Amino acid sequence: MNNNGIAIVDDHLLFAQSLISLVSTFNKYKVLFHALNGKEFITEMENRERVPDLVLLDINMPVMDGLETMAWIKQHNPELKVLALSIDDREETIIKMLRLGARGYVLKDIHPDIFKKAVEDVLTKGFYFSDRITNTILDSIDKKEDTTKLRLKEREMEFLKLACTERTYKEIAENMFLSPKTIDGYREVLFEKLEVKSRVGLVLYAIKHKLIEV
């Protein structure tokens, strides 16, 4: 049986080399290539026969960053599984990557064992998001019935979809012609209904139930 092929896209050579060494210790996995940025990654993809089973993608890179690279993947190879591996833990960055189709998002300071689980989960289950990123949202989603979305009121659904965009809560309030206080109320109601603790959790729920297009 062939090993799962992994591509690494990261401009930090020392970190990338450490990652290559770490992956080489895992059974069933093999690093196919390393690219310093998205442009190099695209060149590699266009000139090789074997497509990686998984891409480990950094966010902040020169020439072509992770968001631009993810947009290219969404357009040209949407089935390709991508695990974002970054020091950037900003909510807006995570949401952008999710909307572009990333299957997972982990921070670079995670333990090697957790990193291995993230790789395995993305390849076998389709998704992985650390507790630090999601507040255990995936476990909650998996245990809840799909009918949860049917219990959302029309305005709650409207708020949920807007929460999955790059708009701030203030901008969402303006879009819905509501006060910021009322929007805070919608947020707290959905947090309770969907059993999530963050805006990222709302986005994951919406993606999981195909309430938004990614």
PDB file of C-alpha atoms in Angstrom:
ATOM      1  CA  MET A   1       0.000   0.000   0.000  1.00  0.00           C
ATOM      2  CA  ASN A   2       1.372   3.430  -0.973  1.00  0.00           C
ATOM      3  CA  ASN A   3       2.114   5.957   1.700  1.00  0.00           C
ATOM      4  CA  ASN A   4      -0.039   9.088   1.907  1.00  0.00           C
ATOM      5  CA  GLY A   5       1.769  11.859   0.067  1.00  0.00           C
ATOM      6  CA  ILE A   6       2.201  15.164   1.878  1.00  0.00           C
ATOM      7  CA  ALA A   7       3.236  18.553   0.496  1.00  0.00           C
ATOM      8  CA  ILE A   8       4.616  21.262   2.788  1.00  0.00           C
ATOM      9  CA  VAL A   9       4.233  24.933   1.873  1.00  0.00           C
ATOM     10  CA  ASP A  10       6.173  27.117   4.310  1.00  0.00           C
ATOM     11  CA  ASP A  11       8.837  29.793   3.885  1.00  0.00           C
ATOM     12  CA  HIS A  12      10.572  29.079   7.194  1.00  0.00           C
ATOM     13  CA  LEU A  13      13.280  26.605   6.230  1.00  0.00           C
ATOM     14  CA  LEU A  14      14.157  25.489   9.745  1.00  0.00           C
ATOM     15  CA  PHE A  15      10.524  24.800  10.628  1.00  0.00           C
ATOM     16  CA  ALA A  16       9.886  23.081   7.294  1.00  0.00           C
ATOM     17  CA  GLN A  17      12.900  20.816   7.703  1.00  0.00           C
ATOM     18  CA  SER A  18      11.775  19.933  11.223  1.00  0.00           C
ATOM     19  CA  LEU A  19       8.323  19.139   9.851  1.00  0.00           C
ATOM     20  CA  ILE A  20       9.782  16.922   7.138  1.00  0.00           C
ATOM     21  CA  SER A  21      11.797  15.043   9.765  1.00  0.00           C
ATOM     22  CA  LEU A  22       8.727  14.669  11.984  1.00  0.00           C
ATOM     23  CA  VAL A  23       6.502  13.372   9.171  1.00  0.00           C
ATOM     24  CA  SER A  24       9.202  10.857   8.204  1.00  0.00           C
ATOM     25  CA  THR A  25       8.777   9.252  11.622  1.00  0.00           C
ATOM     26  CA  PHE A  26       5.074   8.584  10.988  1.00  0.00           C
ATOM     27  CA  ASN A  27       3.970   5.326   9.434  1.00  0.00           C
ATOM     28  CA  LYS A  28       2.030   5.565   6.159  1.00  0.00           C
ATOM     29  CA  TYR A  29       3.146   9.114   5.367  1.00  0.00           C
ATOM     30  CA  LYS A  30       5.740  10.526   2.978  1.00  0.00           C
ATOM     31  CA  VAL A  31       6.687  14.113   2.145  1.00  0.00           C
ATOM     32  CA  LEU A  32       6.482  14.502  -1.636  1.00  0.00           C
ATOM     33  CA  PHE A  33       7.877  18.021  -1.819  1.00  0.00           C
ATOM     34  CA  HIS A  34       8.439  21.293   0.020  1.00  0.00           C
ATOM     35  CA  ALA A  35       7.587  24.701  -1.476  1.00  0.00           C
ATOM     36  CA  LEU A  36       8.608  28.050  -0.029  1.00  0.00           C
ATOM     37  CA  ASN A  37       5.412  29.813  -1.077  1.00  0.00           C
ATOM     38  CA  GLY A  38       2.200  29.385  -3.037  1.00  0.00           C
ATOM     39  CA  LYS A  39       3.800  30.164  -6.378  1.00  0.00           C
ATOM     40  CA  GLU A  40       6.365  27.384  -5.926  1.00  0.00           C
ATOM     41  CA  PHE A  41       3.563  25.058  -4.810  1.00  0.00           C
ATOM     42  CA  ILE A  42       1.556  25.731  -7.975  1.00  0.00           C
ATOM     43  CA  THR A  43       4.631  25.075 -10.125  1.00  0.00           C
ATOM     44  CA  GLU A  44       5.173  21.762  -8.347  1.00  0.00           C
ATOM     45  CA  MET A  45       1.510  20.813  -8.764  1.00  0.00           C
ATOM     46  CA  GLU A  46       1.589  21.564 -12.478  1.00  0.00           C
ATOM     47  CA  ASN A  47       4.733  19.543 -13.095  1.00  0.00           C
ATOM     48  CA  ARG A  48       4.170  16.320 -11.197  1.00  0.00           C
ATOM     49  CA  GLU A  49       2.015  13.297 -11.845  1.00  0.00           C
ATOM     50  CA  ARG A  50       1.159  12.448  -8.253  1.00  0.00           C
ATOM     51  CA  VAL A  51      -1.133  14.863  -6.432  1.00  0.00           C
ATOM     52  CA  PRO A  52      -0.536  15.100  -2.662  1.00  0.00           C
ATOM     53  CA  ASP A  53      -3.110  13.524  -0.372  1.00  0.00           C
ATOM     54  CA  LEU A  54      -2.601  16.393   2.060  1.00  0.00           C
ATOM     55  CA  VAL A  55      -1.094  19.881   1.948  1.00  0.00           C
ATOM     56  CA  LEU A  56       0.357  21.457   5.091  1.00  0.00           C
ATOM     57  CA  LEU A  57      -0.065  25.150   4.379  1.00  0.00           C
ATOM     58  CA  ASP A  58       1.434  28.136   6.163  1.00  0.00           C
ATOM     59  CA  ILE A  59      -0.490  31.425   6.097  1.00  0.00           C
ATOM     60  CA  ASN A  60       2.100  34.206   6.176  1.00  0.00           C
ATOM     61  CA  MET A  61       4.497  33.776   3.249  1.00  0.00           C
ATOM     62  CA  PRO A  62       6.109  36.126   0.715  1.00  0.00           C
ATOM     63  CA  VAL A  63       5.294  36.103  -3.028  1.00  0.00           C
ATOM     64  CA  MET A  64       2.013  34.177  -2.554  1.00  0.00           C
ATOM     65  CA  ASP A  65       0.591  33.649   0.927  1.00  0.00           C
ATOM     66  CA  GLY A  66      -1.617  30.918   2.349  1.00  0.00           C
ATOM     67  CA  LEU A  67      -4.927  32.667   1.664  1.00  0.00           C
ATOM     68  CA  GLU A  68      -4.013  33.247  -1.989  1.00  0.00           C
ATOM     69  CA  THR A  69      -2.795  29.667  -2.280  1.00  0.00           C
ATOM     70  CA  MET A  70      -5.990  28.344  -0.710  1.00  0.00           C
ATOM     71  CA  ALA A  71      -8.036  30.369  -3.189  1.00  0.00           C
ATOM     72  CA  TRP A  72      -6.070  28.791  -6.060  1.00  0.00           C
ATOM     73  CA  ILE A  73      -6.648  25.311  -4.634  1.00  0.00           C
ATOM     74  CA  LYS A  74     -10.378  26.004  -4.282  1.00  0.00           C
ATOM     75  CA  GLN A  75     -10.557  26.967  -7.940  1.00  0.00           C
ATOM     76  CA  HIS A  76      -8.249  24.350  -9.470  1.00  0.00           C
ATOM     77  CA  ASN A  77      -8.272  21.375  -7.096  1.00  0.00           C
ATOM     78  CA  PRO A  78     -11.143  21.718  -4.589  1.00  0.00           C
ATOM     79  CA  GLU A  79     -10.953  18.070  -3.511  1.00  0.00           C
ATOM     80  CA  LEU A  80      -7.392  18.514  -2.239  1.00  0.00           C
ATOM     81  CA  LYS A  81      -7.241  18.270   1.557  1.00  0.00           C
ATOM     82  CA  VAL A  82      -5.459  21.170   3.233  1.00  0.00           C
ATOM     83  CA  LEU A  83      -4.366  21.525   6.858  1.00  0.00           C
ATOM     84  CA  ALA A  84      -3.411  25.100   7.728  1.00  0.00           C
ATOM     85  CA  LEU A  85      -0.428  25.218  10.059  1.00  0.00           C
ATOM     86  CA  SER A  86       0.254  28.737  11.292  1.00  0.00           C
ATOM     87  CA  ILE A  87       1.141  31.046  14.172  1.00  0.00           C
ATOM     88  CA  ASP A  88      -1.810  33.240  13.179  1.00  0.00           C
ATOM     89  CA  ASP A  89      -4.696  32.573  15.561  1.00  0.00           C
ATOM     90  CA  ARG A  90      -6.850  35.551  14.537  1.00  0.00           C
ATOM     91  CA  GLU A  91     -10.506  34.673  14.156  1.00  0.00           C
ATOM     92  CA  GLU A  92     -10.832  36.452  10.819  1.00  0.00           C
ATOM     93  CA  THR A  93      -7.918  34.520   9.312  1.00  0.00           C
ATOM     94  CA  ILE A  94      -9.306  31.179  10.465  1.00  0.00           C
ATOM     95  CA  ILE A  95     -12.754  31.999   9.071  1.00  0.00           C
ATOM     96  CA  LYS A  96     -11.265  33.040   5.712  1.00  0.00           C
ATOM     97  CA  MET A  97      -9.375  29.753   5.466  1.00  0.00           C
ATOM     98  CA  LEU A  98     -12.498  27.765   6.352  1.00  0.00           C
ATOM     99  CA  ARG A  99     -14.519  29.618   3.723  1.00  0.00           C
ATOM    100  CA  LEU A 100     -11.824  28.827   1.162  1.00  0.00           C
ATOM    101  CA  GLY A 101     -12.051  25.120   1.958  1.00  0.00           C
ATOM    102  CA  ALA A 102      -9.323  24.310   4.482  1.00  0.00           C
ATOM    103  CA  ARG A 103     -10.056  21.020   6.237  1.00  0.00           C
ATOM    104  CA  GLY A 104      -8.200  21.930   9.393  1.00  0.00           C
ATOM    105  CA  TYR A 105      -6.400  24.726  11.194  1.00  0.00           C
ATOM    106  CA  VAL A 106      -3.746  24.183  13.852  1.00  0.00           C
ATOM    107  CA  LEU A 107      -1.169  26.427  15.474  1.00  0.00           C
ATOM    108  CA  LYS A 108       2.532  25.761  15.091  1.00  0.00           C
ATOM    109  CA  ASP A 109       3.159  25.380  18.810  1.00  0.00           C
ATOM    110  CA  ILE A 110       1.070  22.199  19.112  1.00  0.00           C
ATOM    111  CA  HIS A 111       2.523  18.952  20.461  1.00  0.00           C
ATOM    112  CA  PRO A 112       3.814  16.505  17.810  1.00  0.00           C
ATOM    113  CA  ASP A 113       1.261  13.891  18.927  1.00  0.00           C
ATOM    114  CA  ILE A 114      -1.587  16.344  18.360  1.00  0.00           C
ATOM    115  CA  PHE A 115      -0.116  17.268  14.993  1.00  0.00           C
ATOM    116  CA  LYS A 116      -0.063  13.592  14.007  1.00  0.00           C
ATOM    117  CA  LYS A 117      -3.707  13.235  15.043  1.00  0.00           C
ATOM    118  CA  ALA A 118      -4.580  16.321  12.994  1.00  0.00           C
ATOM    119  CA  VAL A 119      -2.959  14.809   9.898  1.00  0.00           C
ATOM    120  CA  GLU A 120      -4.716  11.488  10.448  1.00  0.00           C
ATOM    121  CA  ASP A 121      -8.116  13.084  11.105  1.00  0.00           C
ATOM    122  CA  VAL A 122      -8.012  15.256   7.994  1.00  0.00           C
ATOM    123  CA  LEU A 123      -7.117  12.253   5.837  1.00  0.00           C
ATOM    124  CA  THR A 124      -9.587   9.810   7.396  1.00  0.00           C
ATOM    125  CA  LYS A 125     -12.433  11.972   8.742  1.00  0.00           C
ATOM    126  CA  GLY A 126     -12.154  14.990   6.486  1.00  0.00           C
ATOM    127  CA  PHE A 127     -11.719  17.617   9.228  1.00  0.00           C
ATOM    128  CA  TYR A 128      -9.570  18.544  12.215  1.00  0.00           C
ATOM    129  CA  PHE A 129      -9.656  21.655  14.376  1.00  0.00           C
ATOM    130  CA  SER A 130      -7.885  21.861  17.712  1.00  0.00           C
ATOM    131  CA  ASP A 131      -9.748  22.572  20.937  1.00  0.00           C
ATOM    132  CA  ARG A 132      -7.865  25.859  21.152  1.00  0.00           C
ATOM    133  CA  ILE A 133      -9.309  26.883  17.792  1.00  0.00           C
ATOM    134  CA  THR A 134     -12.820  25.483  18.040  1.00  0.00           C
ATOM    135  CA  ASN A 135     -13.761  24.890  21.672  1.00  0.00           C
ATOM    136  CA  THR A 136     -14.542  21.235  20.798  1.00  0.00           C
ATOM    137  CA  ILE A 137     -17.175  22.256  18.249  1.00  0.00           C
ATOM    138  CA  LEU A 138     -16.694  19.222  15.988  1.00  0.00           C
ATOM    139  CA  ASP A 139     -17.517  16.763  18.763  1.00  0.00           C
ATOM    140  CA  SER A 140     -20.646  18.761  19.511  1.00  0.00           C
ATOM    141  CA  ILE A 141     -21.672  18.838  15.854  1.00  0.00           C
ATOM    142  CA  ASP A 142     -21.154  15.109  15.401  1.00  0.00           C
ATOM    143  CA  LYS A 143     -23.342  14.306  18.400  1.00  0.00           C
ATOM    144  CA  LYS A 144     -26.205  16.620  17.437  1.00  0.00           C
ATOM    145  CA  GLU A 145     -28.933  15.738  14.978  1.00  0.00           C
ATOM    146  CA  ASP A 146     -29.055  17.552  11.648  1.00  0.00           C
ATOM    147  CA  THR A 147     -32.536  18.758  12.575  1.00  0.00           C
ATOM    148  CA  THR A 148     -30.935  21.410  14.803  1.00  0.00           C
ATOM    149  CA  LYS A 149     -30.707  23.736  11.832  1.00  0.00           C
ATOM    150  CA  LEU A 150     -34.448  23.391  11.310  1.00  0.00           C
ATOM    151  CA  ARG A 151     -35.054  24.902  14.727  1.00  0.00           C
ATOM    152  CA  LEU A 152     -33.317  28.139  13.783  1.00  0.00           C
ATOM    153  CA  LYS A 153     -35.613  31.054  13.114  1.00  0.00           C
ATOM    154  CA  GLU A 154     -35.319  32.970   9.850  1.00  0.00           C
ATOM    155  CA  ARG A 155     -33.496  35.918  11.418  1.00  0.00           C
ATOM    156  CA  GLU A 156     -31.204  33.598  13.357  1.00  0.00           C
ATOM    157  CA  MET A 157     -30.303  31.872  10.094  1.00  0.00           C
ATOM    158  CA  GLU A 158     -29.679  35.269   8.498  1.00  0.00           C
ATOM    159  CA  PHE A 159     -27.374  36.210  11.370  1.00  0.00           C
ATOM    160  CA  LEU A 160     -25.556  32.861  11.151  1.00  0.00           C
ATOM    161  CA  LYS A 161     -24.815  33.322   7.460  1.00  0.00           C
ATOM    162  CA  LEU A 162     -23.590  36.884   8.022  1.00  0.00           C
ATOM    163  CA  ALA A 163     -21.406  35.686  10.900  1.00  0.00           C
ATOM    164  CA  CYS A 164     -19.644  33.452   8.384  1.00  0.00           C
ATOM    165  CA  THR A 165     -18.498  36.477   6.385  1.00  0.00           C
ATOM    166  CA  GLU A 166     -15.722  38.970   7.105  1.00  0.00           C
ATOM    167  CA  ARG A 167     -18.189  41.520   8.495  1.00  0.00           C
ATOM    168  CA  THR A 168     -17.731  42.711  12.059  1.00  0.00           C
ATOM    169  CA  TYR A 169     -20.627  42.332  14.494  1.00  0.00           C
ATOM    170  CA  LYS A 170     -21.247  46.084  14.134  1.00  0.00           C
ATOM    171  CA  GLU A 171     -21.478  45.726  10.347  1.00  0.00           C
ATOM    172  CA  ILE A 172     -23.804  42.738  10.733  1.00  0.00           C
ATOM    173  CA  ALA A 173     -26.069  44.869  12.941  1.00  0.00           C
ATOM    174  CA  GLU A 174     -26.159  47.574  10.252  1.00  0.00           C
ATOM    175  CA  ASN A 175     -26.873  45.006   7.535  1.00  0.00           C
ATOM    176  CA  MET A 176     -29.783  43.539   9.521  1.00  0.00           C
ATOM    177  CA  PHE A 177     -31.020  47.006  10.611  1.00  0.00           C
ATOM    178  CA  LEU A 178     -30.689  46.005  14.255  1.00  0.00           C
ATOM    179  CA  SER A 179     -28.870  47.422  17.250  1.00  0.00           C
ATOM    180  CA  PRO A 180     -25.489  45.953  18.305  1.00  0.00           C
ATOM    181  CA  LYS A 181     -27.164  44.844  21.545  1.00  0.00           C
ATOM    182  CA  THR A 182     -29.773  42.842  19.613  1.00  0.00           C
ATOM    183  CA  ILE A 183     -26.998  41.253  17.528  1.00  0.00           C
ATOM    184  CA  ASP A 184     -25.221  40.281  20.749  1.00  0.00           C
ATOM    185  CA  GLY A 185     -28.470  38.579  21.749  1.00  0.00           C
ATOM    186  CA  TYR A 186     -28.619  36.599  18.487  1.00  0.00           C
ATOM    187  CA  ARG A 187     -25.004  35.527  18.986  1.00  0.00           C
ATOM    188  CA  GLU A 188     -25.591  34.286  22.514  1.00  0.00           C
ATOM    189  CA  VAL A 189     -28.788  32.438  21.497  1.00  0.00           C
ATOM    190  CA  LEU A 190     -26.959  30.630  18.691  1.00  0.00           C
ATOM    191  CA  PHE A 191     -24.002  29.830  20.937  1.00  0.00           C
ATOM    192  CA  GLU A 192     -26.450  28.131  23.290  1.00  0.00           C
ATOM    193  CA  LYS A 193     -28.580  26.425  20.619  1.00  0.00           C
ATOM    194  CA  LEU A 194     -25.626  25.061  18.666  1.00  0.00           C
ATOM    195  CA  GLU A 195     -23.466  24.433  21.744  1.00  0.00           C
ATOM    196  CA  VAL A 196     -20.517  26.470  20.521  1.00  0.00           C
ATOM    197  CA  LYS A 197     -18.370  29.057  22.226  1.00  0.00           C
ATOM    198  CA  SER A 198     -16.905  31.090  19.394  1.00  0.00           C
ATOM    199  CA  ARG A 199     -17.618  32.631  16.007  1.00  0.00           C
ATOM    200  CA  VAL A 200     -15.352  29.998  14.456  1.00  0.00           C
ATOM    201  CA  GLY A 201     -17.684  27.405  15.946  1.00  0.00           C
ATOM    202  CA  LEU A 202     -20.637  29.041  14.180  1.00  0.00           C
ATOM    203  CA  VAL A 203     -18.752  28.898  10.875  1.00  0.00           C
ATOM    204  CA  LEU A 204     -17.861  25.239  11.340  1.00  0.00           C
ATOM    205  CA  TYR A 205     -21.475  24.426  12.084  1.00  0.00           C
ATOM    206  CA  ALA A 206     -22.633  26.256   8.951  1.00  0.00           C
ATOM    207  CA  ILE A 207     -20.051  24.462   6.807  1.00  0.00           C
ATOM    208  CA  LYS A 208     -20.866  21.082   8.315  1.00  0.00           C
ATOM    209  CA  HIS A 209     -24.564  21.501   7.520  1.00  0.00           C
ATOM    210  CA  LYS A 210     -23.965  23.115   4.123  1.00  0.00           C
ATOM    211  CA  LEU A 211     -25.681  26.334   5.149  1.00  0.00           C
ATOM    212  CA  ILE A 212     -22.978  28.301   3.348  1.00  0.00           C
ATOM    213  CA  GLU A 213     -21.000  27.589   0.213  1.00  0.00           C
ATOM    214  CA  VAL A 214     -17.265  26.969   0.553  1.00  0.00           C
TER     215      VAL A 214
END
